Tab-separated table of C-alpha atoms in Angstrom:
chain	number	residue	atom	x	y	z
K	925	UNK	CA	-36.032	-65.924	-37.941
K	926	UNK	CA	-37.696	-66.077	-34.757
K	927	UNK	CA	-33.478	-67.075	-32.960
K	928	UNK	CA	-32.455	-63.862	-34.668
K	929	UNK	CA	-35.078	-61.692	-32.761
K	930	UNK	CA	-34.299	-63.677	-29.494
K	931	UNK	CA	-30.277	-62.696	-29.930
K	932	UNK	CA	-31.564	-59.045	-30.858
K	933	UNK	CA	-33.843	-59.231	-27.041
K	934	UNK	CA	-30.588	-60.891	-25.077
K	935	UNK	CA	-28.523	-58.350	-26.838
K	936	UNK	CA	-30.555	-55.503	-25.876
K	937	UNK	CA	-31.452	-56.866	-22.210
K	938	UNK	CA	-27.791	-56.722	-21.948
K	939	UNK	CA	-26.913	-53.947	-23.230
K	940	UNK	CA	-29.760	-51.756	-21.278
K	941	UNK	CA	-27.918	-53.098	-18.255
K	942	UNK	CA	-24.913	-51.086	-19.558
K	943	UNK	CA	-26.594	-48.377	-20.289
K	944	UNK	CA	-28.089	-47.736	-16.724
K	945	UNK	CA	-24.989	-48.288	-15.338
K	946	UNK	CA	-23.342	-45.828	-17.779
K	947	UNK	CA	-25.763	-42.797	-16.857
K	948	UNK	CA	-24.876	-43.030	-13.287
K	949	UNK	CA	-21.199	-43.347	-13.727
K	950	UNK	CA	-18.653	-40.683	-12.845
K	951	UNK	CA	-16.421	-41.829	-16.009
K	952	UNK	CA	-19.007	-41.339	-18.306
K	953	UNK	CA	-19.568	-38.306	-20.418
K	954	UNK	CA	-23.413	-38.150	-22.227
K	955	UNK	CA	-21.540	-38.228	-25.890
K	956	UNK	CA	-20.168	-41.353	-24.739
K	957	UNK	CA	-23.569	-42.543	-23.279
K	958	UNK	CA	-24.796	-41.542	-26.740
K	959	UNK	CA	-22.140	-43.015	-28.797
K	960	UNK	CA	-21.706	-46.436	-26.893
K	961	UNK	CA	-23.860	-48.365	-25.079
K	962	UNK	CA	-26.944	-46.433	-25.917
K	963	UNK	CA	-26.477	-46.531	-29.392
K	964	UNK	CA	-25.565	-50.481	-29.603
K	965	UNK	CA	-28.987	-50.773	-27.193
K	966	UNK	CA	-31.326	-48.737	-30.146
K	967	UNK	CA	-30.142	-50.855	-32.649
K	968	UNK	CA	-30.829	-53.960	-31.238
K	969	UNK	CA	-34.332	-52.519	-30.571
K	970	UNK	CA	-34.433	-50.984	-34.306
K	971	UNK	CA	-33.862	-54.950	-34.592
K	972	UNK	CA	-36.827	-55.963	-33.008
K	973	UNK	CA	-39.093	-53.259	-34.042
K	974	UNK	CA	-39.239	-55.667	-37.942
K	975	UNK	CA	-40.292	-58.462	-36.001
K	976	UNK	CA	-44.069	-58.644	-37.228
K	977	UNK	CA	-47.189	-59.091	-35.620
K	978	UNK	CA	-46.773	-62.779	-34.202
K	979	UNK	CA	-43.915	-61.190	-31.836
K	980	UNK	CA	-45.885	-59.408	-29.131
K	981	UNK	CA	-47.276	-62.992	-28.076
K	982	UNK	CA	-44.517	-65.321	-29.183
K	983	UNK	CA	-41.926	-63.127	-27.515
K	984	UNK	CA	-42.420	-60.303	-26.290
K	985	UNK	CA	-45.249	-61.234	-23.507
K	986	UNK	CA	-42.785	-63.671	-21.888
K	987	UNK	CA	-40.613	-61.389	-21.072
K	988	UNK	CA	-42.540	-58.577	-19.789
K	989	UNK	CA	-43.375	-61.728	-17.400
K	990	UNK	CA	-39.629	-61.689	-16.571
K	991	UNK	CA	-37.980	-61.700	-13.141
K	992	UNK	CA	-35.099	-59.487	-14.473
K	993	UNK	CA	-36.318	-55.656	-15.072
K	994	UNK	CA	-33.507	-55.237	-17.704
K	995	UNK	CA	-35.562	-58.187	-19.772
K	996	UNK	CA	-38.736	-56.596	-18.905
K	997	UNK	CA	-37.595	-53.028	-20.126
K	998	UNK	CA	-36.823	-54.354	-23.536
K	999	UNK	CA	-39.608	-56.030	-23.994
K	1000	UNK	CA	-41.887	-53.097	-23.009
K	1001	UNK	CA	-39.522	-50.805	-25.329
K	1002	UNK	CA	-39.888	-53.753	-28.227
K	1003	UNK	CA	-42.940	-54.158	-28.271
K	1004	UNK	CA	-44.323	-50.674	-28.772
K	1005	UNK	CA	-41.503	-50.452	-31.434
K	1006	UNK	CA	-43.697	-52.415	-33.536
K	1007	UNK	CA	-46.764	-50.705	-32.374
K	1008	UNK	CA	-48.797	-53.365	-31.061
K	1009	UNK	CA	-51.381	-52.133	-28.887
K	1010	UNK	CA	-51.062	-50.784	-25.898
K	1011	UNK	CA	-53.198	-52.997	-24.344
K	1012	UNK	CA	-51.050	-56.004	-24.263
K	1013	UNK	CA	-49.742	-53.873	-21.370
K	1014	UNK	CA	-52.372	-53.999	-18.961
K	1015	UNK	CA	-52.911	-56.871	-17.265
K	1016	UNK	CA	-48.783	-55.892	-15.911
K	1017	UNK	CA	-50.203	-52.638	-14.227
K	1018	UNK	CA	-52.416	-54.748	-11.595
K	1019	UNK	CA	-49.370	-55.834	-9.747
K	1020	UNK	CA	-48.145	-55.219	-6.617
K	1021	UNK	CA	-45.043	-52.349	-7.247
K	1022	UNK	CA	-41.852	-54.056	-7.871
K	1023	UNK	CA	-38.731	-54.176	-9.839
K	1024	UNK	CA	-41.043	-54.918	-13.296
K	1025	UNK	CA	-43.774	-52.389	-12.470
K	1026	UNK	CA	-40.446	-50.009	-12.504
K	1027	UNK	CA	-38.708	-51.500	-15.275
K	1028	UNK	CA	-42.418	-51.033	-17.289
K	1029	UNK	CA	-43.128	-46.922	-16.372
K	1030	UNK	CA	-39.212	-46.467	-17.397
K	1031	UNK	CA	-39.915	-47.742	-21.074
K	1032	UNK	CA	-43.212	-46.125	-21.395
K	1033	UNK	CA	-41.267	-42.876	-20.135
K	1034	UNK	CA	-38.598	-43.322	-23.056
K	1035	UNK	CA	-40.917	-44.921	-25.956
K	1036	UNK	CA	-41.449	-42.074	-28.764
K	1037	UNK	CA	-44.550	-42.988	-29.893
K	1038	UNK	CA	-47.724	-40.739	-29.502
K	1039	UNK	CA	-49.829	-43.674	-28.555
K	1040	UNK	CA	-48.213	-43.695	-24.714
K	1041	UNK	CA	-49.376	-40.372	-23.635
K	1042	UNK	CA	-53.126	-41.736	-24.950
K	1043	UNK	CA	-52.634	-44.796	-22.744
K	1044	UNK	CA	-51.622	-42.913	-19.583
K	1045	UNK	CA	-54.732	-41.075	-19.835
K	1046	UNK	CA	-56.999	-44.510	-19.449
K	1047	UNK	CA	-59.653	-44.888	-16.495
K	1048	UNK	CA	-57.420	-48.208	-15.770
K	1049	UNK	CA	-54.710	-46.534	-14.932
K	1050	UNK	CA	-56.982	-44.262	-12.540
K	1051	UNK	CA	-57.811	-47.122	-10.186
K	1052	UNK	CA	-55.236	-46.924	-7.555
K	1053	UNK	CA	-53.065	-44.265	-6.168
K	1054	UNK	CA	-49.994	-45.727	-7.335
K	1055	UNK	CA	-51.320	-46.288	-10.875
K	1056	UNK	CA	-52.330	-42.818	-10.786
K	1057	UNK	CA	-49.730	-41.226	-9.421
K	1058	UNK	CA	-47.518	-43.487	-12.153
K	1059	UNK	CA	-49.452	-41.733	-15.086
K	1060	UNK	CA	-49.236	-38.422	-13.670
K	1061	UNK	CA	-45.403	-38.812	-13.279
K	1062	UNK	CA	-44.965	-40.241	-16.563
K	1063	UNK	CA	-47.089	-37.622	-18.851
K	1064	UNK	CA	-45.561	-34.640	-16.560
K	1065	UNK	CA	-41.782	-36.525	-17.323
K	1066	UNK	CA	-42.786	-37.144	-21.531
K	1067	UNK	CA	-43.552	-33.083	-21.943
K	1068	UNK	CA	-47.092	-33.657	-20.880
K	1069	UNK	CA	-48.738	-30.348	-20.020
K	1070	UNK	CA	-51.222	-30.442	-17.374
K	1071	UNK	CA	-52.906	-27.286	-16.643
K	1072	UNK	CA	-54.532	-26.293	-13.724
K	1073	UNK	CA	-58.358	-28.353	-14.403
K	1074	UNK	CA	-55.902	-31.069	-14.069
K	1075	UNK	CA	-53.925	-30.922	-11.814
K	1076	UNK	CA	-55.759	-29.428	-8.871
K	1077	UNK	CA	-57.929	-32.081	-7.323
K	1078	UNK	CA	-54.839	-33.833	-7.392
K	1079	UNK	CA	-52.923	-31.528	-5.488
K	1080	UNK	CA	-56.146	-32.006	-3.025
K	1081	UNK	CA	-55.550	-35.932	-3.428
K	1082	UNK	CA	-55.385	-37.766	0.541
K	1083	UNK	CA	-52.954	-39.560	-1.347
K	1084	UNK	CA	-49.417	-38.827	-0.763
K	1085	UNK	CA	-48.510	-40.891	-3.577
K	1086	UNK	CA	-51.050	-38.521	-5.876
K	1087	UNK	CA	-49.929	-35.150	-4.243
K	1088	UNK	CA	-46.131	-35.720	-4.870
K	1089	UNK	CA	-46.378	-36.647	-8.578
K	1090	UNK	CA	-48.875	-33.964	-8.874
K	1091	UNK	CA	-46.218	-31.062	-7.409
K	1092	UNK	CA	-43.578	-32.247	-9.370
K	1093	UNK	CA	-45.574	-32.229	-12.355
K	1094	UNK	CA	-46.851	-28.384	-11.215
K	1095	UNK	CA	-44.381	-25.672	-13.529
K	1096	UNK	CA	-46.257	-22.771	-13.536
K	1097	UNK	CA	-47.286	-20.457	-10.877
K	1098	UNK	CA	-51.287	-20.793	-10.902
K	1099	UNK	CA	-52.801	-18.272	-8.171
K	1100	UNK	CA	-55.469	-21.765	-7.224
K	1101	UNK	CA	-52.292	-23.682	-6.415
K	1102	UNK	CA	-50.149	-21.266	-4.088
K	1103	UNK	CA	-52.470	-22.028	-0.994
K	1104	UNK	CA	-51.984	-25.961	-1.670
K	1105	UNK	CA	-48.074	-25.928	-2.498
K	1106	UNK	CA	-47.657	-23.767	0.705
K	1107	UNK	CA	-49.808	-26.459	2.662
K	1108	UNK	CA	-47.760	-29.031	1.555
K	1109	UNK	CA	-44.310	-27.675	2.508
K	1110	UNK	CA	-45.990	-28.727	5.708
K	1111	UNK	CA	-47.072	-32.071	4.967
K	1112	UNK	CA	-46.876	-35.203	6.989
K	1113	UNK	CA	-45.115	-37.084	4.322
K	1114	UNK	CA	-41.466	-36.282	3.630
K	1115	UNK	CA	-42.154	-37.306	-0.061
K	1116	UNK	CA	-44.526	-34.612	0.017
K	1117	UNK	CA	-42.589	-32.445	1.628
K	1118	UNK	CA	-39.285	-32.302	-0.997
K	1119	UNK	CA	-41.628	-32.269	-4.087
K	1120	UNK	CA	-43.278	-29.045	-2.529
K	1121	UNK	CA	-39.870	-27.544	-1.556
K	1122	UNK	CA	-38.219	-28.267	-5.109
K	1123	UNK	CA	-41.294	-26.775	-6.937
K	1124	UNK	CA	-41.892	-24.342	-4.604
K	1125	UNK	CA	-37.958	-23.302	-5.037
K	1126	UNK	CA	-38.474	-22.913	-8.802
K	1127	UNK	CA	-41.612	-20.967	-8.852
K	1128	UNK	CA	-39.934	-18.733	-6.292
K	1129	UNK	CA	-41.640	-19.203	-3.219
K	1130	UNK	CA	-39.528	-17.769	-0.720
K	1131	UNK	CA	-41.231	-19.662	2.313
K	1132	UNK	CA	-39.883	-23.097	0.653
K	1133	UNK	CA	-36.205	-22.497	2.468
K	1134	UNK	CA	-37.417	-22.254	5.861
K	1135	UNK	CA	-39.566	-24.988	5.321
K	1136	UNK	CA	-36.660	-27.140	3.990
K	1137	UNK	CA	-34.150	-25.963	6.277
K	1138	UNK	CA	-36.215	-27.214	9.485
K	1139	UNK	CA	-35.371	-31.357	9.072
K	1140	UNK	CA	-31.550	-30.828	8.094
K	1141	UNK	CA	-30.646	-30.869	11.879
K	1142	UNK	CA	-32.506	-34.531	12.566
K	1143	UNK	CA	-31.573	-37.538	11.297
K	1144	UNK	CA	-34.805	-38.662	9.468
K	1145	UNK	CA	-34.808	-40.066	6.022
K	1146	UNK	CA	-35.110	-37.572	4.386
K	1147	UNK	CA	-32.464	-35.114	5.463
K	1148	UNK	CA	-30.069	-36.079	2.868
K	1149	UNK	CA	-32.526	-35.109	0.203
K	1150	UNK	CA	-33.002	-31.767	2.011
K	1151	UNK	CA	-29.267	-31.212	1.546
K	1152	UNK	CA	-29.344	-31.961	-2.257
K	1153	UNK	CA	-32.069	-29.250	-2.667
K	1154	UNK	CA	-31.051	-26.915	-0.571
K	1155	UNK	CA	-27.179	-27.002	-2.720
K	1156	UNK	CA	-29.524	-26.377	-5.552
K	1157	UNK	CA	-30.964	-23.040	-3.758
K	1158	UNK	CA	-27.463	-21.935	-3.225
K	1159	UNK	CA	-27.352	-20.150	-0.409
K	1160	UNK	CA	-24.320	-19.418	0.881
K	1161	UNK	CA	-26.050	-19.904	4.756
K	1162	UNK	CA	-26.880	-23.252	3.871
K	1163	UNK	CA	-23.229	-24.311	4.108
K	1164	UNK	CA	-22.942	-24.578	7.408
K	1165	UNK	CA	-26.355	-27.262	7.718
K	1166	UNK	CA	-24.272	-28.959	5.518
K	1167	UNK	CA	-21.217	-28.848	7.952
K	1168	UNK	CA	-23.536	-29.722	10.376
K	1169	UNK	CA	-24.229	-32.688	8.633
K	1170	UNK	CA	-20.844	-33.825	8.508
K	1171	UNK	CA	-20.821	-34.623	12.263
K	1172	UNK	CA	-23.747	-37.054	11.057
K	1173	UNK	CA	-22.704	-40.597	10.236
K	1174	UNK	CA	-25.912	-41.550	8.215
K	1175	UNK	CA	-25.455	-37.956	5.923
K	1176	UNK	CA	-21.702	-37.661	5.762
K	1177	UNK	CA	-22.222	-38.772	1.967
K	1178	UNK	CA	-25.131	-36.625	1.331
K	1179	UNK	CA	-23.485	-33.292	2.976
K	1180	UNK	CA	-20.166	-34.030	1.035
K	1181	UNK	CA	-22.511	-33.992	-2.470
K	1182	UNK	CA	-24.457	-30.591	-0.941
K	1183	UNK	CA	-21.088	-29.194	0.008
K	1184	UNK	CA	-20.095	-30.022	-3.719
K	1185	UNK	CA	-23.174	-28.520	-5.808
K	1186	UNK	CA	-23.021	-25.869	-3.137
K	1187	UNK	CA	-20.355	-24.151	-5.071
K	1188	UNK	CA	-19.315	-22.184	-2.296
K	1189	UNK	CA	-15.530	-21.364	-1.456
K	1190	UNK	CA	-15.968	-22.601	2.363
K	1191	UNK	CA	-17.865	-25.627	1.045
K	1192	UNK	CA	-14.500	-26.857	-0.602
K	1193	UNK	CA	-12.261	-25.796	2.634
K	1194	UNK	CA	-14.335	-28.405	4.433
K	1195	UNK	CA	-13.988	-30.791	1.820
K	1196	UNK	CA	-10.440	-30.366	1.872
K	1197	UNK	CA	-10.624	-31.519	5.575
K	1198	UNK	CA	-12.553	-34.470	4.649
K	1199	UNK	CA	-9.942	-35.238	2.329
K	1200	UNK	CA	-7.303	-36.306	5.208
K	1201	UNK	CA	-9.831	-39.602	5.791
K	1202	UNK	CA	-9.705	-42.554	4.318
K	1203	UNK	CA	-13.829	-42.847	4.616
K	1204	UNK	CA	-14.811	-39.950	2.949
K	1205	UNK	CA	-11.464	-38.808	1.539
K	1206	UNK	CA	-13.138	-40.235	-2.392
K	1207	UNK	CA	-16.135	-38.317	-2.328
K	1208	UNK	CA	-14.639	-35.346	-0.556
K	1209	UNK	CA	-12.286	-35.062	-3.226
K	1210	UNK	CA	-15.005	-35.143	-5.812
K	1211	UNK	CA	-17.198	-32.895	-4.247
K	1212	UNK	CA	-13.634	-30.334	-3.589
K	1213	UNK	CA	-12.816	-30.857	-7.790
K	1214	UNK	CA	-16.181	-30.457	-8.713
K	1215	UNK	CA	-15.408	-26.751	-7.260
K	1216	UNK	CA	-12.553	-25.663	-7.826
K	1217	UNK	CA	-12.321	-27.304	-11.326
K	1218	UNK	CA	-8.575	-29.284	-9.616
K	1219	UNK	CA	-8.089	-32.282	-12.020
K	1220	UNK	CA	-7.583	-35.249	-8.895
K	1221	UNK	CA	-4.778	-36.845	-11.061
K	1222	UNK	CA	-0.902	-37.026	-11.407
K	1223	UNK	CA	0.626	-36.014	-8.351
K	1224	UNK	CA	-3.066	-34.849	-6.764
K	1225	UNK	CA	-3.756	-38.856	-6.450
K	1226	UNK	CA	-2.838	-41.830	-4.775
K	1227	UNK	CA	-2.687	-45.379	-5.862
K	1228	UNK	CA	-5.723	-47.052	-4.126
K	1229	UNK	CA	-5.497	-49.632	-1.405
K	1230	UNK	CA	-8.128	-51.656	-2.058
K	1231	UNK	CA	-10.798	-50.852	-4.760
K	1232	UNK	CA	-14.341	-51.698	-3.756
K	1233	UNK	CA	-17.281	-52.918	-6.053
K	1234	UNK	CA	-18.694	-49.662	-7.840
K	1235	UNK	CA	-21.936	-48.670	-5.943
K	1236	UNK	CA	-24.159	-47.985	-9.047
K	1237	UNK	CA	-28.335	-48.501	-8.860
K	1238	UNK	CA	-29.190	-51.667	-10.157
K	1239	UNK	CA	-32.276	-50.650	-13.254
K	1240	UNK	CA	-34.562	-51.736	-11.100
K	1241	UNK	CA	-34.033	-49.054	-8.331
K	1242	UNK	CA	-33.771	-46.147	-10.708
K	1243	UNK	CA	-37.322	-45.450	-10.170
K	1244	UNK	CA	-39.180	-41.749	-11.146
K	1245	UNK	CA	-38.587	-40.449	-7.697
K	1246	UNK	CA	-34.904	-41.545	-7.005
K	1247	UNK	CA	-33.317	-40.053	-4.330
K	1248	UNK	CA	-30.390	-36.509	-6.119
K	1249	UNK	CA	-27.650	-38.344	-3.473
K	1250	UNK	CA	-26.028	-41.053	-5.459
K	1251	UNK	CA	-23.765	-44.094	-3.804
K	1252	UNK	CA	-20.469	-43.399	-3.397
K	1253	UNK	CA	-18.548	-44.306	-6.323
K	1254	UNK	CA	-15.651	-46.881	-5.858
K	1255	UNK	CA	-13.637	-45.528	-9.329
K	1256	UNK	CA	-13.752	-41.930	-7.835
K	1257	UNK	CA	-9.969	-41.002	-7.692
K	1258	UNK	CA	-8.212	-41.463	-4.684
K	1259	UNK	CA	-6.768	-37.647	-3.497
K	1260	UNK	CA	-3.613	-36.689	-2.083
K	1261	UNK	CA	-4.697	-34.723	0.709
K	1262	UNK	CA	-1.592	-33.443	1.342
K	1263	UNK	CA	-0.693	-32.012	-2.254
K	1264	UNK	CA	-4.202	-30.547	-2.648
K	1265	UNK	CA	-3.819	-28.752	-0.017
K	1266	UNK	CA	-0.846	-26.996	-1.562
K	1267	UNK	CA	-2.415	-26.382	-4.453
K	1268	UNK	CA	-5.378	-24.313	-2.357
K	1269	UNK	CA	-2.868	-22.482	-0.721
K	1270	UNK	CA	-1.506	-21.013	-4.298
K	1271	UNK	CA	-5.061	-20.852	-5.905
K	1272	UNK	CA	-7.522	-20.025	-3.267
K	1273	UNK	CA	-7.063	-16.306	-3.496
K	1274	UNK	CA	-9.003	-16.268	-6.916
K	1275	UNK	CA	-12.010	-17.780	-5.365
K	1276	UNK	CA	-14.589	-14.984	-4.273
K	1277	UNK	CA	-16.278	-16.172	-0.669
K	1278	UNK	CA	-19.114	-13.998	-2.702
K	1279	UNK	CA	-19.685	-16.066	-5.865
K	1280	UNK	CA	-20.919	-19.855	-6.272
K	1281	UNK	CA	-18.287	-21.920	-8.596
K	1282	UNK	CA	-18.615	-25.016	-10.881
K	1283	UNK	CA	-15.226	-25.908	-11.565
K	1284	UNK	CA	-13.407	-23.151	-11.143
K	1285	UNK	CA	-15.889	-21.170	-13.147
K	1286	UNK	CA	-19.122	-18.541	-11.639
K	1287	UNK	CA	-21.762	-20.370	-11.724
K	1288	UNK	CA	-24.572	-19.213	-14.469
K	1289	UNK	CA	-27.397	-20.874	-16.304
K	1290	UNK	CA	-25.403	-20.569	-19.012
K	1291	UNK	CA	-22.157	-22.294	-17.620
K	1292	UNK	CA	-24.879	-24.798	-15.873
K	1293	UNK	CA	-26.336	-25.571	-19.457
K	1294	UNK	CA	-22.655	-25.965	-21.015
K	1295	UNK	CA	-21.783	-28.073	-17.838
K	1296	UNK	CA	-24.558	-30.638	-18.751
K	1297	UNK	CA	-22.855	-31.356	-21.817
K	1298	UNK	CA	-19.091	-31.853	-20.662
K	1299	UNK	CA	-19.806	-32.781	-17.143
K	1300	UNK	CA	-20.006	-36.782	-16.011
K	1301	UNK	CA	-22.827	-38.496	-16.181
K	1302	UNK	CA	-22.842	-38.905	-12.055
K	1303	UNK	CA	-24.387	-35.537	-11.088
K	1304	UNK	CA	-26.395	-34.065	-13.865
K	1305	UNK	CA	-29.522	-34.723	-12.029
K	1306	UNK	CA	-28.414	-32.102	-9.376
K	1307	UNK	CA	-27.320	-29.695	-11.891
K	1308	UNK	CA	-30.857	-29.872	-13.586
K	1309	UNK	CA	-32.429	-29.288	-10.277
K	1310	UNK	CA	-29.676	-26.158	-9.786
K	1311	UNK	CA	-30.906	-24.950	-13.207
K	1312	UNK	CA	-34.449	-24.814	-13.030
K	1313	UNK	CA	-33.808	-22.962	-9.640
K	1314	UNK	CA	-31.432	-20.607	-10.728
K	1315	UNK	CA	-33.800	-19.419	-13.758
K	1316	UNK	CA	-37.044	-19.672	-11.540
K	1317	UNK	CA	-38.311	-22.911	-13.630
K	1318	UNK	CA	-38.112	-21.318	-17.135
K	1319	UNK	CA	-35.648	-23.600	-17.790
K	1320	UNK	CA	-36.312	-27.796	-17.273
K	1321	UNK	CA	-34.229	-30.136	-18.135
K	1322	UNK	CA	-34.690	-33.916	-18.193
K	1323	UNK	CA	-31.909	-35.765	-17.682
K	1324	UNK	CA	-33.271	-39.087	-17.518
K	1325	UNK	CA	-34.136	-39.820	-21.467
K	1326	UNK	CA	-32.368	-40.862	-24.483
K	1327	UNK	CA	-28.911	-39.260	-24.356
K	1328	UNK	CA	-28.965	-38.751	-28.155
K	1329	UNK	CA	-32.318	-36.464	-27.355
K	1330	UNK	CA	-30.399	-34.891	-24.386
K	1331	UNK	CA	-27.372	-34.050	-27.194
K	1332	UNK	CA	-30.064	-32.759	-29.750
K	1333	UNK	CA	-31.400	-30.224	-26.654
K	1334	UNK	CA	-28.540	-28.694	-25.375
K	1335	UNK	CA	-27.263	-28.100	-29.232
K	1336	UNK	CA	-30.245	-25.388	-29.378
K	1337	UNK	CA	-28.212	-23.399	-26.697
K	1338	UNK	CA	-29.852	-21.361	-23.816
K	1339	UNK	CA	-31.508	-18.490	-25.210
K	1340	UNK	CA	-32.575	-15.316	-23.520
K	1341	UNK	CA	-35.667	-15.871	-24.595
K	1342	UNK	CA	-35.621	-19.196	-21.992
K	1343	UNK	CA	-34.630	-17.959	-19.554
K	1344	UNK	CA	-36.731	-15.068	-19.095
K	1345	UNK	CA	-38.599	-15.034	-16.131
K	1346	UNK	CA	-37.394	-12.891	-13.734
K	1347	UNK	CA	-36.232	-13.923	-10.563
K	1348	UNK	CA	-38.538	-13.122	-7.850
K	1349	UNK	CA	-37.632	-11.854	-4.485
K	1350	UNK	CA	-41.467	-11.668	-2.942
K	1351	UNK	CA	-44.513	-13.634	-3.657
């Protein structure tokens, strides 16, 4: 039955092409994600996984050799279904990094079995920085907990590669690590840099802002992740970098998400500005709803001129250390400047300049937690970030795996018990 299992892999290659586009997309909710494509994807793979021993070398091998990550993904995800060994993998990890390398760390991220975290531990995957830096990603991503024996030398690591995977990997606040974290909110590489400040900002380091706040007035690379993290922080003084940014042709996108995750009351008065043009008038009305909670629909939209292609990362970009600022979305709703700005005039009286809002509601864990249920797909990454900072990283949230296990999580609620820590306001 060897064409069945070959329609099960097209199916699947197919339908995990969906599915990344579906977890990015702004009209997506993650029942939906769960209900739809993902759930036509695991049963083509449920498929596969009866395909016997002969199908690792028959099938399965030429198409981890694909060209197509989407091919190579389902293959990688197929054949551990079946558990084959692990080993079949190897020879794929020598490459140069590229679109399959990707494709392969996102399955073994996702597969359920036991045997992956095993494999990530080899000495193979210990003989280059990237390799290494891979595994350390992918155990810290799978639940992995690596204490401080661990993850010290590489914290140490002359690798920038090593040092970044090994911060974001860092959740606790070990007394060894503080003088290394604090060195590398200093660090040459930007990479290393924003893994610092976002750990650093959920262990409660209070040095992390200034330290992020210093690139947001340049125009290197990686200002427009500096915004994303610095919405997360939620400081109300932050807005204005983020106004600042406006002015900024290369971050108008990025300071219009910041200005959105912000929360703030004055970050939605400038995106009501932003509305009145036609370049950013989309995300500026996105970032304003996301807010104030405004529905952009009925008589707070206008038809579209001209719809453009939808900006969504093809699989192969989508790699562990994507950047929180998505594309801009071509189905974002189209806003009526004009009548929105009515509608602030009536409403914005019951918006405290004081309090941080997620549409129309203070901002909480607890609404945060809610919000990653009902919320669209585009944009839960931030609010995972905005979560773990908010409850001083007691509270993680991975919103890159199975939707189904997202559902499962967030049905447990957000107990006290979670969220526990106490915020710090020193060292």
């Amino acid at each position: 039955m060897w064409d069945i299992m070959e329609e099960h892999l097209e199916e699947a290659a197919f339908l995990a092409s969906q599915w990344q586009r579906a977890r990015h997309s702004p009209d997506y909710r993650l029942h939906e994600v769960a209900q739809g494509p993902e759930a036509r994807l695991m049963a083509h793979l449920d498929g596969l996984a009866c395909a016997g021993p002969e199908a690792p070398e028959r099938l399965f091998i030429p198409w981890l050799e694909s060209t197509r990550p989407e091919e190579v993904f389902v293959a990688a995800l197929a054949l551990m279904a079946t558990g084959a060994p692990l080993d079949w993998l190897l020879p794929f990890f020598s490459e140069a990094p590229g679109p399959r390398q990707t494709a392969l760390f996102k399955a073994l991220r996702l597969a359920p079995t036991a045997e992956v975290s095993k494999f990530l531990r080899r000495r193979e995957l210990q003989a280059t920085p990237g390799l290494q830096a891979a595994a350390v990603g992918l155990l810290s991503l799978r639940g992995e907990a690596l204490g401080a024996e661990a993850l010290l030398p590489l914290l140490r690591s002359e690798s920038a590669e090593i040092q970044t995977a090994a911060l974001r990997a860092l959740r606790e606040d070990l007394p060894a690590a503080r003088p290394l974290l604090e060195s590398a909110l200093g660090a040459q590489s930007s990479d290393v840099r924003i893994a610092a400040g976002e750990t650093a900002l959920a262990l409660g380091y209070p040095a992390a802002l200034q330290a992020l706040r210093k690139p947001v007035a340049s125009t290197a690379p990686e200002a427009a992740r500096v915004l994303a993290v610095l919405a997360a922080a939620g400081h109300a003084e932050d807005v204005s970098r983020m106004a600042a940014a406006l002015d900024v042709p290369a971050l108008e996108s990025a300071a219009l998400w910041a200005l959105g995750h912000s929360g703030w009351r004055h970050a939605a008065e400038l995106c009501l500005e932003a509305m009145k043009h036609d370049r950013t008038a989309r995300l500026a009305g996105e970032a304003f709803s996301r807010v104030t909670g405004l529905r952009l629909e009925g008589d707070f939209a206008r038809p579209a001129k001209d719809d453009e292609e939808n900006g969504l990362p093809p699989l192969e970009e989508d790699d562990l250390d994507a950047d929180l600022v998505p594309s801009p979305e071509a189905t974002l709703p189209l806003p009526d400047a004009a009548a929105v700005a009515r509608w602030w005039v009536k409403e914005k009286d019951r918006f405290s300049p004081k309090t941080r809002y997620l549409r129309g509601q203070p901002l909480s864990p607890e609404v945060a937690w809610k919000a990653l249920s009902t919320e669209p797909m585009r944009g839960r990454e931030q609010l995972a970030l905005d979560l773990a900072v908010q409850t001083q990283g007691a509270v993680r949230f991975d919103t890159r795996t199975w939707a189904n296990r997202q559902t499962a999580t967030l049905a447990t609620g957000l107990t006290a018990a979670r969220m526990g820590r106490p915020r710090l306001t020193t060292r």
